[in-house]
CSV table of C-alpha atoms and ligand atoms in Angstrom, one decimal:
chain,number,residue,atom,x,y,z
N,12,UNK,CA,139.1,101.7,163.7
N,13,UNK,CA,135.9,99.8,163.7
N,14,UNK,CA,132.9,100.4,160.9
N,15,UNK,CA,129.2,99.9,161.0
N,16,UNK,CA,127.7,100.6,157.7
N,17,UNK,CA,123.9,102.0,158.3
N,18,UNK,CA,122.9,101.7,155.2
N,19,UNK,CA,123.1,98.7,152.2
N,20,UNK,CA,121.2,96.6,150.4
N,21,UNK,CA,120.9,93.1,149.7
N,22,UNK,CA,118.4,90.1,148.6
N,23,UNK,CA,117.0,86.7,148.8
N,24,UNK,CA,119.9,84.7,147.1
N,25,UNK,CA,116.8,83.6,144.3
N,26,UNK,CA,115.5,87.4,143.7
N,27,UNK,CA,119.3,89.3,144.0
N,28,UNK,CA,120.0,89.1,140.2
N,29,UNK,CA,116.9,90.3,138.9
N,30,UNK,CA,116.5,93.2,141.9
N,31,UNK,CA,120.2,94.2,140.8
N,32,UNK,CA,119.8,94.3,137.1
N,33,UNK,CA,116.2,96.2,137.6
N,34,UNK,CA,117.5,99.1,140.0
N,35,UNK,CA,121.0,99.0,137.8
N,36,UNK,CA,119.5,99.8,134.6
N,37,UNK,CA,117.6,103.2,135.8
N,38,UNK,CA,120.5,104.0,137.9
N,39,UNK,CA,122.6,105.4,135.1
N,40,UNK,CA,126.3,105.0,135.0
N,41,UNK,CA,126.6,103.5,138.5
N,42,UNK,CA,127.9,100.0,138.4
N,43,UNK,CA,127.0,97.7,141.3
N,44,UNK,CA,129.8,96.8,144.0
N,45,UNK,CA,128.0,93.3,144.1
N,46,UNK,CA,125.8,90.5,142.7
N,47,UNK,CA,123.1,91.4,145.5
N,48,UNK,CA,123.5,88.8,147.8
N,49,UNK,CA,124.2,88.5,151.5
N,50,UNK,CA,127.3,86.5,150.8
N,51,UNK,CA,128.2,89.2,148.6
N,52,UNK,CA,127.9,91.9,150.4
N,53,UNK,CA,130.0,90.1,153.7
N,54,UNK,CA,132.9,89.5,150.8
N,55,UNK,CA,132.9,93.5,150.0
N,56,UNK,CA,132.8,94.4,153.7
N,57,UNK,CA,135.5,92.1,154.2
N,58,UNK,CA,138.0,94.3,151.4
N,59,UNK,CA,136.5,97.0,152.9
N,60,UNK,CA,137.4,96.4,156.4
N,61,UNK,CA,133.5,96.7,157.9
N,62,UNK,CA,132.7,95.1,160.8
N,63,UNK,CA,129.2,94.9,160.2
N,64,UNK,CA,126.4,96.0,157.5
N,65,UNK,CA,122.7,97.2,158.2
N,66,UNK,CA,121.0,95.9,154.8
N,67,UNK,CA,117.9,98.1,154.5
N,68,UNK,CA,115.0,96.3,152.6
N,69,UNK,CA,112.0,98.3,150.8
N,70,UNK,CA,108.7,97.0,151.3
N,71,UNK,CA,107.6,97.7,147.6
N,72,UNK,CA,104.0,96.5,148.0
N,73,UNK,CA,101.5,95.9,150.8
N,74,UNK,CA,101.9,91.8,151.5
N,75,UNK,CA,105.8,92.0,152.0
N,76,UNK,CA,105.7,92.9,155.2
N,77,UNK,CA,106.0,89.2,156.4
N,78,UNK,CA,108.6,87.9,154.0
N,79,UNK,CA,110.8,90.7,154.7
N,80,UNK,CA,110.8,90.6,158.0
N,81,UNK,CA,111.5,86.1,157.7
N,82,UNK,CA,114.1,87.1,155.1
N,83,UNK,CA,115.6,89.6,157.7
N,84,UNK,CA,115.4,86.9,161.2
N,85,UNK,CA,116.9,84.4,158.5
N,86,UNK,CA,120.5,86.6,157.5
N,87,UNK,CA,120.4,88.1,160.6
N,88,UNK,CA,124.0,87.6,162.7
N,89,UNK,CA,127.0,89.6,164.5
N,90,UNK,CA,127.9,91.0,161.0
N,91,UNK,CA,124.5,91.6,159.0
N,92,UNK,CA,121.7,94.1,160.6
N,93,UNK,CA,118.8,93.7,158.9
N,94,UNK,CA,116.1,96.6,159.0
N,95,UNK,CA,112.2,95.5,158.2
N,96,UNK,CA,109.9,97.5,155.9
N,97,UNK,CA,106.3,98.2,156.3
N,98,UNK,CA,103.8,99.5,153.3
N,99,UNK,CA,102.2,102.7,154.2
N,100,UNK,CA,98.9,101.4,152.6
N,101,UNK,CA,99.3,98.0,154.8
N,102,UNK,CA,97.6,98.3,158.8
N,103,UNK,CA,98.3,96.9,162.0
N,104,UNK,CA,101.3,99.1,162.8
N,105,UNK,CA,101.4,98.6,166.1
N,106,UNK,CA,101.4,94.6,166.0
N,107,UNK,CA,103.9,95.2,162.8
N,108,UNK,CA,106.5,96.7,164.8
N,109,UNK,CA,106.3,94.6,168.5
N,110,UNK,CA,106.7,91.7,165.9
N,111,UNK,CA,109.9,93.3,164.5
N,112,UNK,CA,111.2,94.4,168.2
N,113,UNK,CA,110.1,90.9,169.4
N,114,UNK,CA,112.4,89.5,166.1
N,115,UNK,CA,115.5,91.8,167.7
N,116,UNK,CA,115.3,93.8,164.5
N,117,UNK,CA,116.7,97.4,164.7
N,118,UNK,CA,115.3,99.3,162.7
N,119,UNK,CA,112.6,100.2,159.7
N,120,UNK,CA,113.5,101.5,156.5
N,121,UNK,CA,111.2,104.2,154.7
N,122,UNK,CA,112.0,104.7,150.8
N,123,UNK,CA,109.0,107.0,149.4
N,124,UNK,CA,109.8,106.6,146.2
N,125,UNK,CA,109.5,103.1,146.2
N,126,UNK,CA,106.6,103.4,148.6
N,127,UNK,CA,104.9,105.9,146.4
N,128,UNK,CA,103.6,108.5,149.4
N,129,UNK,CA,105.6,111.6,150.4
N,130,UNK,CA,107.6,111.3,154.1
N,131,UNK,CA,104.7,114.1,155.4
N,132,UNK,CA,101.8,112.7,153.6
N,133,UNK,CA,99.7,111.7,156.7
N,134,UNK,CA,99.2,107.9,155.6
N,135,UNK,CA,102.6,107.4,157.8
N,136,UNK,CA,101.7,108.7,160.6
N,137,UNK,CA,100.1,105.6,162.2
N,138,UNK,CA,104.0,103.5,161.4
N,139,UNK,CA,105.7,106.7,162.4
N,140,UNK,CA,103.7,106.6,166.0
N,141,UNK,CA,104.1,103.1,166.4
N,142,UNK,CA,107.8,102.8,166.1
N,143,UNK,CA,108.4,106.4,167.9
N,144,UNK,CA,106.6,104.5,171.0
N,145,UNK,CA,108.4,101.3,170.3
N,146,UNK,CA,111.7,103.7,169.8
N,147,UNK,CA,112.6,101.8,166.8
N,148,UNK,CA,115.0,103.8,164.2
N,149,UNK,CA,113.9,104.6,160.8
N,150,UNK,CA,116.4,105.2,158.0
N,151,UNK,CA,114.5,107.2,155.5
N,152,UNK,CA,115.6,107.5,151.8
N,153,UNK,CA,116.0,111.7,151.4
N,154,UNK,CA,116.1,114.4,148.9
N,155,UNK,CA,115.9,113.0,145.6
N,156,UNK,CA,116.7,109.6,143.8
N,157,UNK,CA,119.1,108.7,141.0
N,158,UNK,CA,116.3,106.0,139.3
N,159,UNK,CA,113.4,108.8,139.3
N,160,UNK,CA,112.8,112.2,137.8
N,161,UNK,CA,113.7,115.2,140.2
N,162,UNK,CA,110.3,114.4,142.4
N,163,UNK,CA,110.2,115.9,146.1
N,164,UNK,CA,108.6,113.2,147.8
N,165,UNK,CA,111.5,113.1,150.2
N,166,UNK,CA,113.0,116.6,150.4
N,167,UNK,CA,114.9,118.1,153.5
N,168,UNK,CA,111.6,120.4,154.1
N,169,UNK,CA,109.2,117.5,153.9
N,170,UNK,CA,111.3,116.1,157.4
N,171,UNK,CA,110.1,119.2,159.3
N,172,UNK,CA,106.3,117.8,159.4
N,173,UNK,CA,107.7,114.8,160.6
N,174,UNK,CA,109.5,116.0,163.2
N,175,UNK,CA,106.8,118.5,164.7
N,176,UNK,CA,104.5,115.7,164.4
N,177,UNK,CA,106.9,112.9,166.0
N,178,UNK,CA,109.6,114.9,168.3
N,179,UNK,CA,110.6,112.1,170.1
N,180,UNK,CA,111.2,109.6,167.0
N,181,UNK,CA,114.6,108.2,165.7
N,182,UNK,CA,115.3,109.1,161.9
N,183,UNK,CA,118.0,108.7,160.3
N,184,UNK,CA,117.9,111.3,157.2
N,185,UNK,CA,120.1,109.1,154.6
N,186,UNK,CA,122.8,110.4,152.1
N,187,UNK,CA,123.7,113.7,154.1
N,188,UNK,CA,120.2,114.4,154.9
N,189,UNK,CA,119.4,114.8,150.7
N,190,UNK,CA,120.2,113.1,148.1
N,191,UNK,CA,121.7,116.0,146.0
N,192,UNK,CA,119.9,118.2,147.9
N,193,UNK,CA,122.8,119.1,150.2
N,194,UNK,CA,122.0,123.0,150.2
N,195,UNK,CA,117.7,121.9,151.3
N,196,UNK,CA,119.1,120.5,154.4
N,197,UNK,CA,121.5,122.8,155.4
N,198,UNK,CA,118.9,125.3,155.3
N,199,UNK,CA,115.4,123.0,156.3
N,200,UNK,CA,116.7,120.7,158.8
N,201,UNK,CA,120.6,121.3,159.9
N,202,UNK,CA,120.6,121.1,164.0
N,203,UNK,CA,117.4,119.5,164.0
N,204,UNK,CA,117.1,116.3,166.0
N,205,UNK,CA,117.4,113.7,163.2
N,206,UNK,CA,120.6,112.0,162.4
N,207,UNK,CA,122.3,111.9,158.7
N,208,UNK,CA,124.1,109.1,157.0
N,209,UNK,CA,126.5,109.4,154.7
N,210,UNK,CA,125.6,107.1,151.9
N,211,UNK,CA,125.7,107.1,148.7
N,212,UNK,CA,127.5,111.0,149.1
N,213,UNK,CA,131.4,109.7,148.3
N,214,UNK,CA,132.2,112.0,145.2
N,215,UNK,CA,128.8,113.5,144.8
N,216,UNK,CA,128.4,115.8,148.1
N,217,UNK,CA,131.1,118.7,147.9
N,218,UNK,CA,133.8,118.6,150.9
N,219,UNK,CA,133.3,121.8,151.7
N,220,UNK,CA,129.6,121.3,151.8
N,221,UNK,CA,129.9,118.3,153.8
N,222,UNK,CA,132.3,120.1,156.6
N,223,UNK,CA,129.6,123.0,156.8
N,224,UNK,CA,126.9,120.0,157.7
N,225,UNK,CA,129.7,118.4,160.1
N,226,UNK,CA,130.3,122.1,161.7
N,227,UNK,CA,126.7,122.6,162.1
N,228,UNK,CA,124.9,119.1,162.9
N,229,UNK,CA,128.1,117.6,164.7
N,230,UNK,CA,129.7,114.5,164.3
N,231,UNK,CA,127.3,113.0,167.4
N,232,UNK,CA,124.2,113.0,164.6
N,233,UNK,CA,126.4,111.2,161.5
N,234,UNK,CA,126.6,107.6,160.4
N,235,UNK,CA,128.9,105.9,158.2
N,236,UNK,CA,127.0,104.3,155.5
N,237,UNK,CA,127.6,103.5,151.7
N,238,UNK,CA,124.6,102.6,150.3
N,239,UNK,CA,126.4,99.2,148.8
N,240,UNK,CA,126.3,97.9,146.0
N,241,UNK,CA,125.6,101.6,144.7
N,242,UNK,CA,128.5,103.2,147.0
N,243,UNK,CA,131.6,101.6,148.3
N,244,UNK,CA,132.9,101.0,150.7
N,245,UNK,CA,136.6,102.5,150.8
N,246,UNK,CA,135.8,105.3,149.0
N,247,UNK,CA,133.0,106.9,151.7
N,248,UNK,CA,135.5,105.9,154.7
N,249,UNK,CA,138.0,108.0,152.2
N,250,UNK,CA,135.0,110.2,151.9
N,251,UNK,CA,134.6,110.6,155.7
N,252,UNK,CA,138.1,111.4,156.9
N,253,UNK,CA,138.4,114.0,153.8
N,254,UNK,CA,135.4,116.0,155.6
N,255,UNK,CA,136.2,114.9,159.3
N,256,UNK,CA,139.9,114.9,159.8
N,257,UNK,CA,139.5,114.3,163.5
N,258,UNK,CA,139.9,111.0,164.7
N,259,UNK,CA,137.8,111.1,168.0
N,260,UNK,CA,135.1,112.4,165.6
N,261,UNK,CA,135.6,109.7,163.1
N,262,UNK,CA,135.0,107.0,166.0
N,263,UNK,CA,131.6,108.3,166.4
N,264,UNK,CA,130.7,108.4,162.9
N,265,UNK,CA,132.2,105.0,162.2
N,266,UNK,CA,130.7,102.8,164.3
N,267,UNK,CA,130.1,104.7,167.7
N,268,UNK,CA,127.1,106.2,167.0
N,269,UNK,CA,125.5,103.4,165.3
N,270,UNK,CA,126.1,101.8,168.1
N,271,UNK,CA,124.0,103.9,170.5
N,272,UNK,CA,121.3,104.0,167.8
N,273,UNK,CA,120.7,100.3,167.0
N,274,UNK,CA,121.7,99.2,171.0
N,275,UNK,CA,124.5,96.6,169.9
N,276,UNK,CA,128.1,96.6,170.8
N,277,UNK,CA,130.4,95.5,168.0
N,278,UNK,CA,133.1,93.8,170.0
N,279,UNK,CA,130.5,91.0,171.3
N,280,UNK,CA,129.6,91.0,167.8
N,281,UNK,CA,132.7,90.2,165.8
A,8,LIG,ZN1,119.9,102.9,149.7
């Protein structure tokens, strides 16, 4: 079996420590599965057996834009995937993203906690038309977040706004479509066109709960992802086969459909 992991994180060699330590300590008990670093993080795909890692950075304040997306051409390679970020206060969508396609970047990531606007708050919808015409992916942070109080800013209900608004773009709803919010998604936005990953859900998201959103969203619209250093990597492939015993289904979720999504093919890759 092959394995793309959609969703992990990782930093500038310089900043790693500090951004680990920060998110660690208002994370609770969850202990990180790396120092933060690229290197890192290719070491624990390695013992994990991943092919390759899509390392979703959070532009945190309005200037990032630039250094994320240098940071992301620099780490770039057949094994790491870097997504770019873009501020929701910052402008220029448009030029933002054809500079990300032109980089051969994949993808966006959208974390509204960090970003401090709600997924349907209207402020997004110039980025969310930009990369729905580019067709670039965005892996959105859902339901809620271990290092903030039980805020709504990206609950499974929220998405439906989104998708009226933008039919035609690519999201990936993260951690089973809700962060702890398994239930809001089954009822809000199971069978809707958005794809789920599975980060971050290993020992958190009931098996039961996760074959109902397997039964009813189908394997075709799941990703494997981990959410490393917070989730690992063994224990959501574990987590995977537990809720989809079937092996043809498994290909799709393990690397298959990330595949189709990001437009790379992993054997040229390796
Ligand atoms: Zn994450």
């Amino acid at each position: 079996m092959k394995y793309i992991d959609i969703h992990t994180h990782a930093f500038p060699d310089t900043l790693a420590e500090r951004a680990i330590e920060g998110i660690a300590k208002v994370s609770g008990d969850i202990k990180p599965k790396t120092n933060g670093t690229v290197s890192d993080l290719i070491r624990a795909m390695d013992e994990g057996g991943v092919n390759a890692s899509v390392i979703a950075s959070i532009a945190t304040k309005v200037p990032q834009f630039d250094a994320i997306l240098n940071w992301s051409r620099s780490v770039m390679s057949g094994r790491i995937i870097p997504f770019a970020s873009i501020h929701p206060e910052d402008g220029g969508f448009a030029d933002k993203v054809d500079k990300i396609i032109a980089s051969n970047i994949r993808g966006l990531k959208v974390h509204t906690f960090y970003q401090s606007h709600a997924v349907d708050e209207k402020i997004w919808f110039p980025l969310y038309d930009a990369a729905q015409e580019a067709g670039l992916p965005i892996l959105f942070h859902s339901g809620f977040d271990v290092a903030f109080a039980a805020l709504d800013l990206a609950h499974p209900w929220r998405f439906r706004k989104v998708t009226g608004n933008f039919p035609k773009l690519k999201i990936i709803m993260a951690h089973m479509g809700g962060w702890l919010a398994y239930k809001d998604f089954l009822k809000d936005m199971c069978g809707k066109k958005v794809m789920i990953d599975t980060s971050c859900s290993a020992g958190l998201c009931p098996i039961e709960v996760a074959k109902e959103i397997l039964s009813r969203h189908g394997a075709e619209n799941i990703l494997f992802g981990t959410d490393c250093p917070w989730g690992g990597q063994k224990e959501h492939i574990r987590f995977v086969k537990d809720f989809c015993p079937d092996e043809k289904a498994q290909e799709l979720i393990f690397y298959k459909n990330a595949e189709r999504l990001l437009g790379i093919t992993l054997t040229e890759r390796e």
